[in-house]
Amino acid sequence: MVHGASRLFLWFIKINMHTDPAEYIRQTIRSVPDWPKAGVTFRDITPVLQDPQAFRVLIDLFVYRYMRQRLDLVAGIDARGFIVGSVLAYELNLGFVPVRKKGKLPFQTVAEEYTLEYGNATVEMHTDSVRPGQRVLLIDDLIATGGTMVAASRLLQRLGANVVEAAAIIDLPDLGGSAAVGETGLPVYTVCQFGDSAPAPGGMPGQ
């Protein structure tokens, strides 16, 4: 019943707003210029989260992509990946596991280091987060350079998971992150894109 109601809701949005649901999400995301530093435009998802209609449309887009994928778990990346990932896991009747920044988990962990523009960073998971062979969806709010997503997928694979896809709300294709993730052999799905190479509005970008 939940899935049927969600399908009707998406259809209602598409007909009554005369726009694709993914484009509706893109238009709801706020662009903040010169933050956190001059020359950078920050893509802020908080307007999507605080609007109940937009939040429902966003989650439903993910639900309909993954409801027949026979997933076992959703893994969300610290920190905004926790918001979308945990709600999606609930809607799909799945468990949720966090991929956290170094030093935030209390039990035995496995770690993966990745390179940033100025130095390195590390993500960790509990060693009992997944069982070998489990089908896992990896999700975050945004793919920029792709370093965090690649490191998280390697963590899951080291634990024996079958990472089905890497998903995010936003792709910044000009930064090359989604391409870098794809080069590892992991499929990538994003709801929308921002940047010079992003598709024109009205399509289904990021698929």
N, CA and C of each residue as an Amber inpcrd file, in Angstrom:
protein
   621
   0.8170000  -1.2080000   0.0000000   0.0000000   0.0000000   0.0000000
   0.8540000   1.2620000   0.0000000   1.9630000   1.2250000   0.7230000
   2.8390000   2.4020000   0.7410000   3.3530000   2.6960000  -0.6550000
   3.8110000   1.6400000  -1.3550000   4.3720000   1.8430000  -2.6800000
   3.3060000   2.3150000  -3.6600000   2.0870000   1.7680000  -3.5550000
   1.0080000   2.2000000  -4.4410000   0.6550000   3.6580000  -4.2180000
   0.5820000   4.0490000  -2.9490000   0.2840000   5.4430000  -2.6320000
   1.3760000   6.3590000  -3.1450000   2.6350000   5.9200000  -3.0200000
   3.7500000   6.7390000  -3.4880000   3.6980000   6.9130000  -4.9970000
   3.3270000   5.8410000  -5.6990000   3.2540000   5.9210000  -7.1560000
   2.2030000   6.9320000  -7.5850000   1.0410000   6.9030000  -6.9220000
   0.0020000   7.8660000  -7.2310000   0.4610000   9.2810000  -6.9220000
   1.2230000   9.4400000  -5.8420000   1.7010000  10.7680000  -5.4650000
   2.6480000  11.3280000  -6.5180000   3.5790000  10.5020000  -7.0110000
   4.4960000  10.9520000  -8.0500000   3.7390000  11.3160000  -9.3260000
   2.7360000  10.5220000  -9.6590000   1.9420000  10.8100000 -10.8510000
   1.2050000  12.1350000 -10.6870000   0.6570000  12.3760000  -9.4900000
  -0.0290000  13.6270000  -9.2110000   0.9140000  14.8160000  -9.3830000
   2.1120000  14.6870000  -8.8480000   3.0970000  15.7700000  -8.9580000
   3.4240000  16.0550000 -10.4140000   3.6560000  14.9960000 -11.1840000
   4.0670000  15.1840000 -12.5770000   2.9650000  15.8470000 -13.4000000
   1.7220000  15.4420000 -13.1690000   0.6110000  15.9910000 -13.9420000
   0.2900000  17.4210000 -13.5240000   0.2330000  17.6650000 -12.2230000
  -0.2460000  18.9440000 -11.7340000   0.8180000  20.0290000 -11.7140000
   2.0780000  19.6470000 -11.6660000   3.1320000  20.6550000 -11.6540000
   3.7630000  20.8190000 -13.0310000   3.3650000  19.9660000 -13.9820000
   3.8680000  20.0440000 -15.3560000   5.4050000  20.0100000 -15.3970000
   5.9590000  19.2250000 -14.5410000   7.4190000  19.0860000 -14.5220000
   7.7710000  17.6810000 -14.0730000   8.9350000  17.2380000 -14.4600000
   9.4120000  15.9410000 -14.0240000   9.7650000  16.0000000 -12.5420000
   9.4750000  14.9290000 -11.7780000   9.8020000  14.9590000 -10.3480000
  11.2690000  15.2580000 -10.0620000  12.1870000  14.7310000 -10.8790000
  13.6030000  14.9990000 -10.6550000  13.9320000  16.4810000 -10.8680000
  13.2920000  17.0830000 -11.8560000  13.5040000  18.5110000 -12.0920000
  12.8880000  19.3410000 -10.9620000  11.7800000  18.8800000 -10.4290000
  11.1620000  19.5370000  -9.2740000  12.1310000  19.5630000  -8.0940000
  12.8150000  18.4540000  -7.8470000  13.8110000  18.4070000  -6.7760000
  14.9540000  19.3650000  -7.0810000  15.4040000  19.3600000  -8.3170000
  16.5060000  20.2540000  -8.7070000  16.1420000  21.7200000  -8.4580000
  14.9060000  22.0890000  -8.7880000  14.4740000  23.4660000  -8.6060000
  14.3070000  23.8370000  -7.1310000  14.0920000  22.8400000  -6.2780000
  13.9040000  23.1000000  -4.8540000  15.2330000  23.2480000  -4.1150000
  16.2880000  22.6550000  -4.6540000  17.6130000  22.7820000  -4.0470000
  18.0840000  24.2420000  -4.1290000  18.6160000  24.7370000  -3.0450000
  19.0600000  26.1380000  -2.9810000  20.5410000  26.2440000  -3.3380000
  20.8700000  27.1810000  -4.1980000  22.2690000  27.4420000  -4.5550000
  22.7570000  28.6650000  -3.7830000  23.8220000  28.4600000  -2.9950000
  24.3690000  29.5270000  -2.1570000  25.7330000  29.9240000  -2.7060000
  25.8600000  31.1120000  -3.3120000  27.1390000  31.5090000  -3.8970000
  28.1830000  31.8520000  -2.8460000  29.4410000  31.6280000  -3.2090000
  30.5930000  32.0120000  -2.3880000  30.5450000  31.4220000  -0.9790000
  30.1240000  30.1460000  -0.9010000  30.1460000  29.4380000   0.3790000
  30.5430000  27.9930000   0.1300000  31.4910000  27.4510000   0.8850000
  32.1380000  27.9950000   2.0890000  33.2910000  28.9490000   1.8020000
  33.5920000  29.1760000   0.5100000  34.6260000  30.1530000   0.1880000
  34.2920000  30.8120000  -1.1360000  34.9410000  31.9170000  -1.4210000
  34.6660000  32.6680000  -2.6430000  34.8780000  31.7940000  -3.8750000
  33.9530000  31.9070000  -4.8120000  34.0530000  31.1570000  -6.0590000
  33.3700000  29.8060000  -6.0480000  32.9170000  29.3800000  -4.8570000
  32.2380000  28.0890000  -4.7220000  30.7410000  28.3300000  -4.5550000
  29.9350000  27.5720000  -5.2940000  28.4890000  27.6080000  -5.1190000
  28.0540000  26.3450000  -4.3940000  27.4930000  26.5240000  -3.2000000
  27.0700000  25.3920000  -2.3800000  25.6470000  24.9960000  -2.7500000
  25.4330000  23.6990000  -2.9790000  24.1060000  23.1830000  -3.3050000
  23.4620000  22.6610000  -2.0160000  22.4710000  23.3830000  -1.5490000
  21.8890000  23.1630000  -0.2300000  20.5910000  22.3580000  -0.3540000
  20.5620000  21.1510000   0.2370000  19.3740000  20.2960000   0.1490000
  18.3780000  20.5570000   1.2730000  18.6820000  21.4500000   2.2190000
  17.7670000  21.6320000   3.3380000  16.3700000  22.1100000   2.9200000
  16.2140000  22.9180000   1.8470000  14.8420000  23.2460000   1.4320000
  14.0420000  22.0210000   0.9860000  14.7140000  21.0290000   0.4240000
  14.0310000  19.7940000   0.0430000  13.5860000  19.0420000   1.2890000
  14.4520000  18.9650000   2.2800000  14.1450000  18.2100000   3.4900000
  13.0410000  18.8610000   4.3170000  12.9840000  20.1850000   4.3270000
  12.0120000  20.8640000   5.1910000  10.6390000  20.9720000   4.5540000
  10.5320000  20.7170000   3.2590000   9.2430000  20.7570000   2.5720000
   8.6920000  19.3430000   2.4630000   7.5560000  19.0290000   3.0900000
   7.0900000  17.6430000   3.1170000   6.7980000  17.0640000   1.7430000
   6.3030000  17.9000000   0.8360000   6.0250000  17.4040000  -0.5120000
   7.3130000  17.0750000  -1.2470000   8.2880000  17.9780000  -1.1940000
   9.5540000  17.7470000  -1.8850000  10.2900000  16.5470000  -1.2980000
  10.2730000  16.4260000   0.0300000  10.9480000  15.3010000   0.6760000
  10.3090000  13.9810000   0.2550000   8.9740000  13.9490000   0.1900000
   8.2740000  12.7400000  -0.2460000   8.6240000  12.3920000  -1.7000000
   8.6400000  13.3910000  -2.5660000   8.9820000  13.1410000  -3.9670000
  10.4020000  12.5880000  -4.0700000  11.3270000  13.1690000  -3.3290000
  12.7170000  12.7070000  -3.3580000  12.8230000  11.2430000  -2.9410000
  12.2350000  10.9070000  -1.8050000  12.3220000   9.5290000  -1.3250000
  11.6270000   8.5780000  -2.2930000  10.4910000   8.9910000  -2.8350000
   9.7750000   8.1240000  -3.7730000  10.5790000   7.8430000  -5.0310000
  11.3530000   8.8130000  -5.4830000  12.2130000   8.5790000  -6.6490000
  13.1880000   7.4370000  -6.3730000  13.7720000   7.4420000  -5.1890000
  14.6860000   6.3620000  -4.8210000  13.9350000   5.0440000  -4.5880000
  12.7780000   5.1170000  -3.9330000  12.0060000   3.9000000  -3.6770000
  11.6910000   3.1860000  -4.9770000  11.2410000   3.9250000  -5.9860000
  10.8500000   3.2820000  -7.2290000  12.0240000   2.7810000  -8.0390000
  13.1640000   3.3310000  -7.8010000  14.3440000   2.7850000  -8.4840000
  14.7860000   1.4630000  -7.8550000  14.6380000   1.3390000  -6.5470000
  15.2610000   0.2120000  -5.8420000  14.2890000  -0.8050000  -5.2410000
  12.9990000  -0.6050000  -5.3600000  12.0530000  -1.4810000  -4.6830000
  12.0750000  -2.9140000  -5.2140000  12.5650000  -3.1400000  -6.4090000
  12.6240000  -4.4850000  -6.9820000  14.0540000  -5.0020000  -7.1320000
  14.9900000  -4.3830000  -6.4420000  16.3960000  -4.7440000  -6.6110000
  16.8850000  -5.8000000  -5.6190000  15.9930000  -6.3350000  -4.8010000
  16.3430000  -7.4000000  -3.8540000  17.5390000  -6.9910000  -2.9740000
  17.4620000  -5.7760000  -2.4510000  18.5230000  -5.2660000  -1.5820000
  18.3990000  -5.8540000  -0.1820000  19.5250000  -5.8870000   0.5210000
  19.5470000  -6.3180000   1.9120000  19.7670000  -5.1640000   2.8830000
  20.5440000  -4.1670000   2.4570000  20.9000000  -3.0530000   3.3250000
  21.0550000  -1.7750000   2.5200000  20.8890000  -0.6600000   3.2070000
  21.2800000   0.6510000   2.6830000  22.4200000   1.1610000   3.5350000
  23.5100000   1.5900000   2.9250000  24.6420000   2.1800000   3.6290000
  24.6920000   3.6680000   3.3050000  24.6310000   4.5070000   4.3460000
  24.6460000   5.9540000   4.1590000  25.9640000   6.5480000   4.6030000
  26.4550000   7.5170000   3.8260000  27.7420000   8.1480000   4.0930000
  27.5510000   9.3790000   4.9850000  28.3970000   9.5060000   5.9810000
  28.4340000  10.6000000   6.9340000  28.5310000  11.9480000   6.2050000
  27.6410000  12.8990000   6.4220000  26.5550000  12.8050000   7.3850000
  25.1950000  12.8980000   6.7200000  25.0660000  13.6720000   5.6200000
  23.7390000  13.8520000   5.0420000  23.2250000  12.5800000   4.3750000
  24.1240000  11.6590000   4.0580000  23.6810000  10.3630000   3.5590000
  22.8870000   9.5870000   4.5870000  23.0760000   9.9190000   5.8740000
  22.2970000   9.2790000   6.9280000  20.8180000   9.6570000   6.8240000
  20.5570000  10.9120000   6.4660000  19.1760000  11.4010000   6.4270000
  18.3760000  10.6700000   5.3710000  18.8730000  10.7040000   4.1370000
  18.1550000  10.0670000   3.0350000  18.2200000   8.5520000   3.1470000
  19.3850000   8.0380000   3.5130000  19.5720000   6.5880000   3.5550000
  18.7040000   5.8890000   4.5630000  18.5600000   6.4760000   5.7540000
  17.7620000   5.8220000   6.7910000  16.2770000   5.8420000   6.4480000
  15.7960000   6.9610000   5.8860000  14.3880000   7.0170000   5.4710000
  14.1260000   6.0340000   4.3360000  15.0330000   5.9680000   3.3780000
  14.8720000   5.0270000   2.2670000  14.8850000   3.5910000   2.7610000
  15.7890000   3.2710000   3.6810000  15.8310000   1.9220000   4.2370000
  14.5040000   1.5660000   4.8960000  13.9250000   2.5030000   5.6340000
  12.6220000   2.2810000   6.2700000  11.5490000   1.9980000   5.2210000
  11.5130000   2.8120000   4.1740000  10.4940000   2.6470000   3.1340000
  10.6330000   1.3120000   2.4080000  11.8610000   0.8210000   2.2660000
  12.1040000  -0.4360000   1.5690000  12.1240000  -1.6370000   2.5110000
  11.8760000  -1.3800000   3.8040000  11.8900000  -2.4430000   4.8200000
  13.2570000  -3.1270000   4.8830000  14.3130000  -2.3010000   4.9050000
  15.6830000  -2.7950000   4.9590000  16.3920000  -2.2520000   6.1960000
  17.5280000  -2.8540000   6.5210000  18.3850000  -2.3070000   7.5570000
  19.2340000  -1.1660000   7.0110000  19.7630000  -0.3550000   7.9210000
  20.6260000   0.7680000   7.5470000  21.9420000   0.6670000   8.3050000
  23.0600000   0.9250000   7.6100000  24.3690000   0.9400000   8.2560000
  25.0920000   2.2400000   7.8870000  25.7880000   2.8610000   8.8580000
  26.4810000   4.1120000   8.5890000  27.9300000   3.9070000   8.1550000
  28.3690000   4.7500000   7.2280000  29.7850000   4.8800000   6.8820000
  30.2370000   6.1940000   7.5200000  31.0960000   6.1080000   8.5410000
  31.3840000   7.2680000   9.3590000  32.7960000   7.8040000   9.1590000
  32.9660000   9.0700000   9.5450000  34.2960000   9.6540000   9.5750000
  35.1100000   8.9830000  10.6760000  36.4110000   9.0510000  10.5330000
  37.3170000   8.3520000  11.4480000  37.0850000   8.7600000  12.9050000
  37.0720000   7.7480000  13.7920000  36.9970000   8.0000000  15.2120000
  35.6070000   8.1780000  15.7780000  34.5580000   7.9080000  14.9820000
  33.1880000   8.1350000  15.4370000  32.4590000   6.8520000  15.8270000
  33.0390000   5.6960000  15.5480000  32.3720000   4.4270000  15.8250000
  33.0030000   3.7350000  17.0390000  32.1960000   3.1470000  17.9420000
  32.7250000   2.6330000  19.2040000  33.2420000   1.1930000  19.1520000
  32.8060000   0.4200000  18.1660000  33.1550000  -0.9980000  18.1220000
  34.3490000  -1.1850000  17.1920000  34.7360000  -2.4470000  16.9600000
  35.8410000  -2.7360000  16.0350000  35.4950000  -2.2460000  14.6320000
  36.4650000  -1.6180000  14.0020000  36.2080000  -0.9900000  12.7020000
  37.2030000  -1.4410000  11.6420000  36.7870000  -1.2230000  10.3950000
  37.6730000  -1.3350000   9.2510000  37.6880000   0.0400000   8.5930000
  38.8540000   0.4760000   8.1240000  39.0110000   1.8450000   7.6450000
  39.5360000   1.8740000   6.2160000  39.1950000   2.9580000   5.5270000
  39.6820000   3.1790000   4.1640000  40.0560000   4.6570000   4.0380000
  41.2810000   4.9100000   3.6120000  41.7680000   6.2810000   3.4470000
  41.5940000   6.7180000   1.9990000  41.3220000   8.0160000   1.8150000
  41.2100000   8.5560000   0.4640000  41.8250000   9.9520000   0.4320000
  42.0890000  10.4360000  -0.7520000  42.8150000  11.6920000  -0.9440000
  41.8660000  12.8590000  -1.1300000  42.1280000  13.9400000  -0.4290000
  41.4300000  15.2050000  -0.6120000  42.3420000  16.1660000  -1.3690000
  41.8110000  17.3450000  -1.6650000  42.6200000  18.3420000  -2.3830000
  43.8570000  18.7190000  -1.5770000  43.6930000  18.8190000  -0.2460000
  44.8260000  19.1780000   0.6040000  44.9500000  18.1480000   1.7290000
  45.4320000  16.9670000   1.4070000  45.6450000  15.9510000   2.4270000
  44.7830000  14.7190000   2.2280000  44.6150000  13.9570000   3.3070000
  43.8730000  12.7060000   3.2570000  42.7590000  12.7030000   4.2920000
  41.7920000  11.8050000   4.0960000  40.7160000  11.5990000   5.0590000
  40.4330000  10.1060000   5.1180000  39.6900000   9.6990000   6.1360000
  39.4210000   8.2840000   6.3540000  37.9560000   8.0780000   6.7090000
  37.3730000   7.0200000   6.1510000  36.0350000   6.6000000   6.5520000
  36.1260000   5.2100000   7.1680000  35.1750000   4.9110000   8.0550000
  35.2020000   3.6460000   8.7870000  33.8090000   3.0260000   8.8460000
  33.7990000   1.7150000   9.0290000  32.5660000   0.9820000   9.3020000
  32.8490000  -0.0560000  10.3800000  31.8220000  -0.4380000  11.1030000
  31.9710000  -1.5580000  12.0250000  32.2390000  -2.8430000  11.2400000
  33.0460000  -3.6990000  11.8010000  33.4060000  -4.9410000  11.1070000
  32.2170000  -5.8730000  10.9270000  31.1640000  -5.6980000  11.7410000
  29.9750000  -6.5460000  11.6000000  28.8220000  -5.8260000  10.8990000
  29.1390000  -4.7720000  10.1360000  28.0870000  -3.9870000   9.4710000
  27.3320000  -4.7960000   8.4340000  28.0550000  -5.6000000   7.6690000
  27.4320000  -6.3870000   6.6090000  27.9550000  -7.8150000   6.6610000
  27.1790000  -8.7180000   6.0950000  27.5980000 -10.1030000   5.9520000
  28.0100000 -10.3530000   4.5150000  28.9570000 -11.2470000   4.2810000
  29.3850000 -11.5380000   2.9120000  28.2070000 -11.9070000   2.0200000
  28.1920000 -11.3060000   0.8420000  27.1550000 -11.5930000  -0.1390000
  25.9280000 -10.7170000  -0.0540000  25.8010000  -9.9010000   0.9980000
  24.6310000  -9.0350000   1.0930000  24.6580000  -7.9660000   0.0120000
  23.4840000  -7.6930000  -0.5550000  23.3360000  -6.6800000  -1.6050000
  23.0710000  -5.3260000  -0.9360000  23.9630000  -4.3760000  -1.1900000
  23.9410000  -3.1040000  -0.4660000  23.8580000  -1.9410000  -1.4420000
  22.9840000  -0.9930000  -1.1380000  22.9300000   0.2830000  -1.8440000
  23.7200000   1.3000000  -1.0390000  24.6390000   2.0050000  -1.6830000
  25.4460000   3.0460000  -1.0460000  24.8940000   4.4060000  -1.4520000
  24.6260000   5.2750000  -0.4590000  23.9610000   6.5400000  -0.7750000
  24.5720000   7.7070000  -0.0070000  24.5870000   8.8590000  -0.6740000
  25.0270000  10.1180000  -0.0650000  24.1810000  11.2390000  -0.6500000
  24.3750000  12.4540000  -0.1580000  23.5900000  13.5640000  -0.7020000
  24.1650000  14.0710000  -2.0130000  25.4980000  13.9690000  -2.1920000
  26.1480000  14.6300000  -3.3290000  27.4100000  13.8740000  -3.7360000
  27.6670000  13.8520000  -5.0310000  28.9370000  13.3360000  -5.5400000
  29.7000000  14.5070000  -6.1450000  30.8540000  14.8300000  -5.5710000
  31.7040000  15.9120000  -6.0800000  32.9290000  15.3020000  -6.7620000
  33.9950000  15.1030000  -6.0080000  35.1860000  14.4690000  -6.5910000
  35.1050000  12.9480000  -6.5470000  34.1730000  12.4200000  -5.7530000
  33.9530000  10.9780000  -5.7160000  34.8210000  10.2110000  -4.7320000
  35.7490000  10.8800000  -4.0560000  36.6770000  10.1790000  -3.1830000
  35.9970000   9.4430000  -2.0380000  35.0300000  10.0930000  -1.4030000
  34.3410000   9.4600000  -0.2810000  33.5300000   8.2610000  -0.7410000
  32.8360000   8.4120000  -1.8630000  32.0020000   7.3240000  -2.3800000
  32.8550000   6.1170000  -2.7620000  33.9860000   6.3590000  -3.4100000
  34.8720000   5.2530000  -3.7920000  35.4230000   4.5580000  -2.5590000
  35.8600000   5.3410000  -1.5650000  36.3970000   4.7480000  -0.3380000
  35.3330000   3.9310000   0.3900000  34.1020000   4.4500000   0.4510000
  33.0280000   3.7260000   1.1210000  32.6950000   2.4320000   0.3980000
  32.6930000   2.4640000  -0.9200000  32.4030000   1.2310000  -1.6710000
  33.5040000   0.1950000  -1.4540000  34.7460000   0.6440000  -1.3410000
  35.8460000  -0.2920000  -1.0710000  35.7070000  -0.9130000   0.3210000
  35.2830000  -0.1150000   1.2860000  35.0420000  -0.6480000   2.6230000
  34.0090000  -1.7700000   2.5800000  32.9010000  -1.4990000   1.9230000
  31.8330000  -2.4880000   1.8360000  32.3030000  -3.7560000   1.1350000
  33.0600000  -3.5850000   0.0750000  33.5610000  -4.7430000  -0.6580000
  34.5490000  -5.5460000   0.1760000  35.3570000  -4.8640000   0.9610000
  36.2890000  -5.5660000   1.8460000  35.5510000  -6.4040000   2.8960000
  34.3720000  -5.9520000   3.2730000  33.5610000  -6.6970000   4.2250000
  32.7410000  -7.7960000   3.5540000  32.8600000  -7.9020000   2.2390000
  32.1890000  -8.9730000   1.5120000  30.8670000  -8.6000000   0.8890000
  30.4960000  -7.3120000   0.9360000  29.2110000  -6.8820000   0.3860000
  29.2400000  -6.8550000  -1.1400000  28.0830000  -7.0400000  -1.7180000
  27.8680000  -6.8160000  -3.1430000  27.2320000  -5.4380000  -3.2780000
  28.0390000  -4.4340000  -3.6190000  27.5340000  -3.0580000  -3.7250000
  26.8100000  -2.9250000  -5.0630000  25.5030000  -2.7580000  -4.9910000
  24.6620000  -2.7820000  -6.1870000  24.7820000  -1.4860000  -6.9740000
  24.8040000  -0.3530000  -6.2650000  24.8600000   0.9430000  -6.9440000
  25.2660000   2.0150000  -5.9510000  25.8590000   3.0820000  -6.4760000
  26.1320000   4.2880000  -5.7000000  25.1030000   5.3360000  -6.1000000
  24.4050000   5.8930000  -5.1200000  23.3260000   6.8310000  -5.4030000
  23.5250000   8.1270000  -4.6340000  23.0150000   9.2100000  -5.1940000
  23.0750000  10.5140000  -4.5340000  21.9550000  11.3920000  -5.0710000
  21.6730000  12.4520000  -4.3430000  20.6990000  13.4270000  -4.8290000
  21.3120000  14.2570000  -5.9480000  22.5280000  14.7370000  -5.7300000
  23.1700000  15.7070000  -6.6250000  24.4550000  15.1380000  -7.1940000
  24.6600000  15.3670000  -8.4760000  25.9450000  15.1000000  -9.1240000
  26.5270000  16.4160000  -9.6130000  27.8210000  16.6130000  -9.3530000
  28.5600000  17.7520000  -9.9120000  29.5260000  17.1860000 -10.9510000
  29.0410000  16.9150000 -12.1720000  29.8570000  16.1780000 -13.1430000
  31.1380000  16.8870000 -13.5560000  31.1620000  18.2150000 -13.4530000
  32.3700000  18.9450000 -13.8320000  33.5550000  18.6300000 -12.9230000
  33.2830000  18.1110000 -11.7200000  34.3480000  17.7430000 -10.7940000
  34.8240000  16.3040000 -11.0020000  34.1320000  15.5620000 -11.8420000
  34.6140000  14.2380000 -12.2470000  34.3370000  13.1100000 -11.2860000
  33.5640000  13.3540000 -10.2250000  33.3610000  12.3210000  -9.2220000
  32.5520000  11.1390000  -9.6970000  31.4340000  11.3910000 -10.3790000
  30.6080000  10.2810000 -10.8480000  31.3550000   9.4410000 -11.8710000
  32.1820000  10.0890000 -12.6870000  32.9990000   9.3370000 -13.6350000
  34.0230000   8.4760000 -12.9100000  34.6240000   9.0230000 -11.8540000
  35.6140000   8.2650000 -11.0800000  34.9790000   7.0520000 -10.4110000
  33.7690000   7.2300000  -9.8700000  33.0620000   6.0990000  -9.2690000
  32.7430000   5.0590000 -10.3350000  32.2680000   5.5180000 -11.4850000
  31.9360000   4.6050000 -12.5700000  33.1270000   3.8220000 -13.0750000
  34.3010000   4.4430000 -13.0340000  35.5080000   3.7580000 -13.4960000
  35.8830000   2.5700000 -12.6100000  35.3660000   2.5230000 -11.3960000
  35.6180000   1.3750000 -10.5190000  34.7200000   0.1950000 -10.8760000
  33.7750000   0.4140000 -11.7820000  32.8340000  -0.6310000 -12.1500000
  31.5080000  -0.5520000 -11.4140000  31.3570000   0.4390000 -10.5420000
  30.1390000   0.5860000  -9.7600000  29.1460000   1.4930000 -10.4960000
  27.9320000   1.0240000 -10.7480000  26.9170000   1.8850000 -11.3750000
  26.5950000   3.0860000 -10.4920000  26.2460000   4.2000000 -11.1350000
  25.9580000   5.4460000 -10.4120000  24.5860000   5.9640000 -10.8220000
  23.8030000   6.3960000  -9.8310000  22.5270000   7.0560000 -10.0930000
  22.4470000   8.3280000  -9.2600000  22.0950000   9.4350000  -9.9040000
  21.8250000  10.6730000  -9.1740000  20.5000000  11.2500000  -9.6620000
  19.8120000  11.9520000  -8.7900000  18.5250000  12.5330000  -9.1380000
  18.6950000  13.6990000 -10.0970000  19.6980000  14.5530000  -9.8400000
  19.8830000  15.7330000 -10.6740000  21.3490000  16.1410000 -10.6980000
  21.6560000  17.0380000 -11.6240000  23.0280000  17.5080000 -11.8130000
  23.0770000  19.0300000 -11.8060000  24.2300000  19.5520000 -11.3970000
  24.5100000  20.9820000 -11.4780000  25.8870000  21.1570000 -12.1040000
  26.0060000  22.1630000 -12.9730000  27.2980000  22.4400000 -13.5880000
  27.1620000  22.6920000 -15.0730000  28.2730000  23.0740000 -15.6960000
  28.2590000  23.4160000 -17.1160000  27.8510000  22.2470000 -17.9930000
  28.1930000  21.0120000 -17.5650000  27.8940000  19.8470000 -18.3820000
  26.5930000  19.1620000 -17.9930000  25.8190000  19.7760000 -17.0780000
  24.5490000  19.1840000 -16.6620000  23.5370000  19.2580000 -17.7890000
  22.6340000  18.2710000 -17.9100000  21.6140000  18.2980000 -18.9420000
  20.6730000  19.4660000 -18.7770000  20.0170000  19.8360000 -19.8570000
  19.0240000  20.9000000 -19.7910000  17.8620000  20.4760000 -18.9210000
  17.1790000  21.4350000 -18.2570000  16.0290000  21.0860000 -17.4190000
  14.9670000  20.3620000 -18.2080000  14.2340000  19.4780000 -17.4720000
  13.1320000  18.7550000 -18.0790000  13.4380000  17.3110000 -18.3540000
  14.7000000  16.9070000 -18.2820000  15.0520000  15.5230000 -18.5320000
  15.1610000  14.7380000 -17.2540000  15.7620000  13.5480000 -17.3560000
  16.0030000  12.7260000 -16.1790000  17.4930000  12.6030000 -16.0000000
  18.1780000  13.6530000 -15.5080000  19.6200000  13.6550000 -15.4470000
  20.1650000  12.6510000 -14.4630000  21.3610000  12.2030000 -14.7230000
  22.0950000  11.4130000 -13.7560000  21.8530000   9.9210000 -13.8180000
  20.9820000   9.4450000 -14.7070000  20.7130000   8.0180000 -14.7310000
  21.7500000   7.2710000 -15.5320000
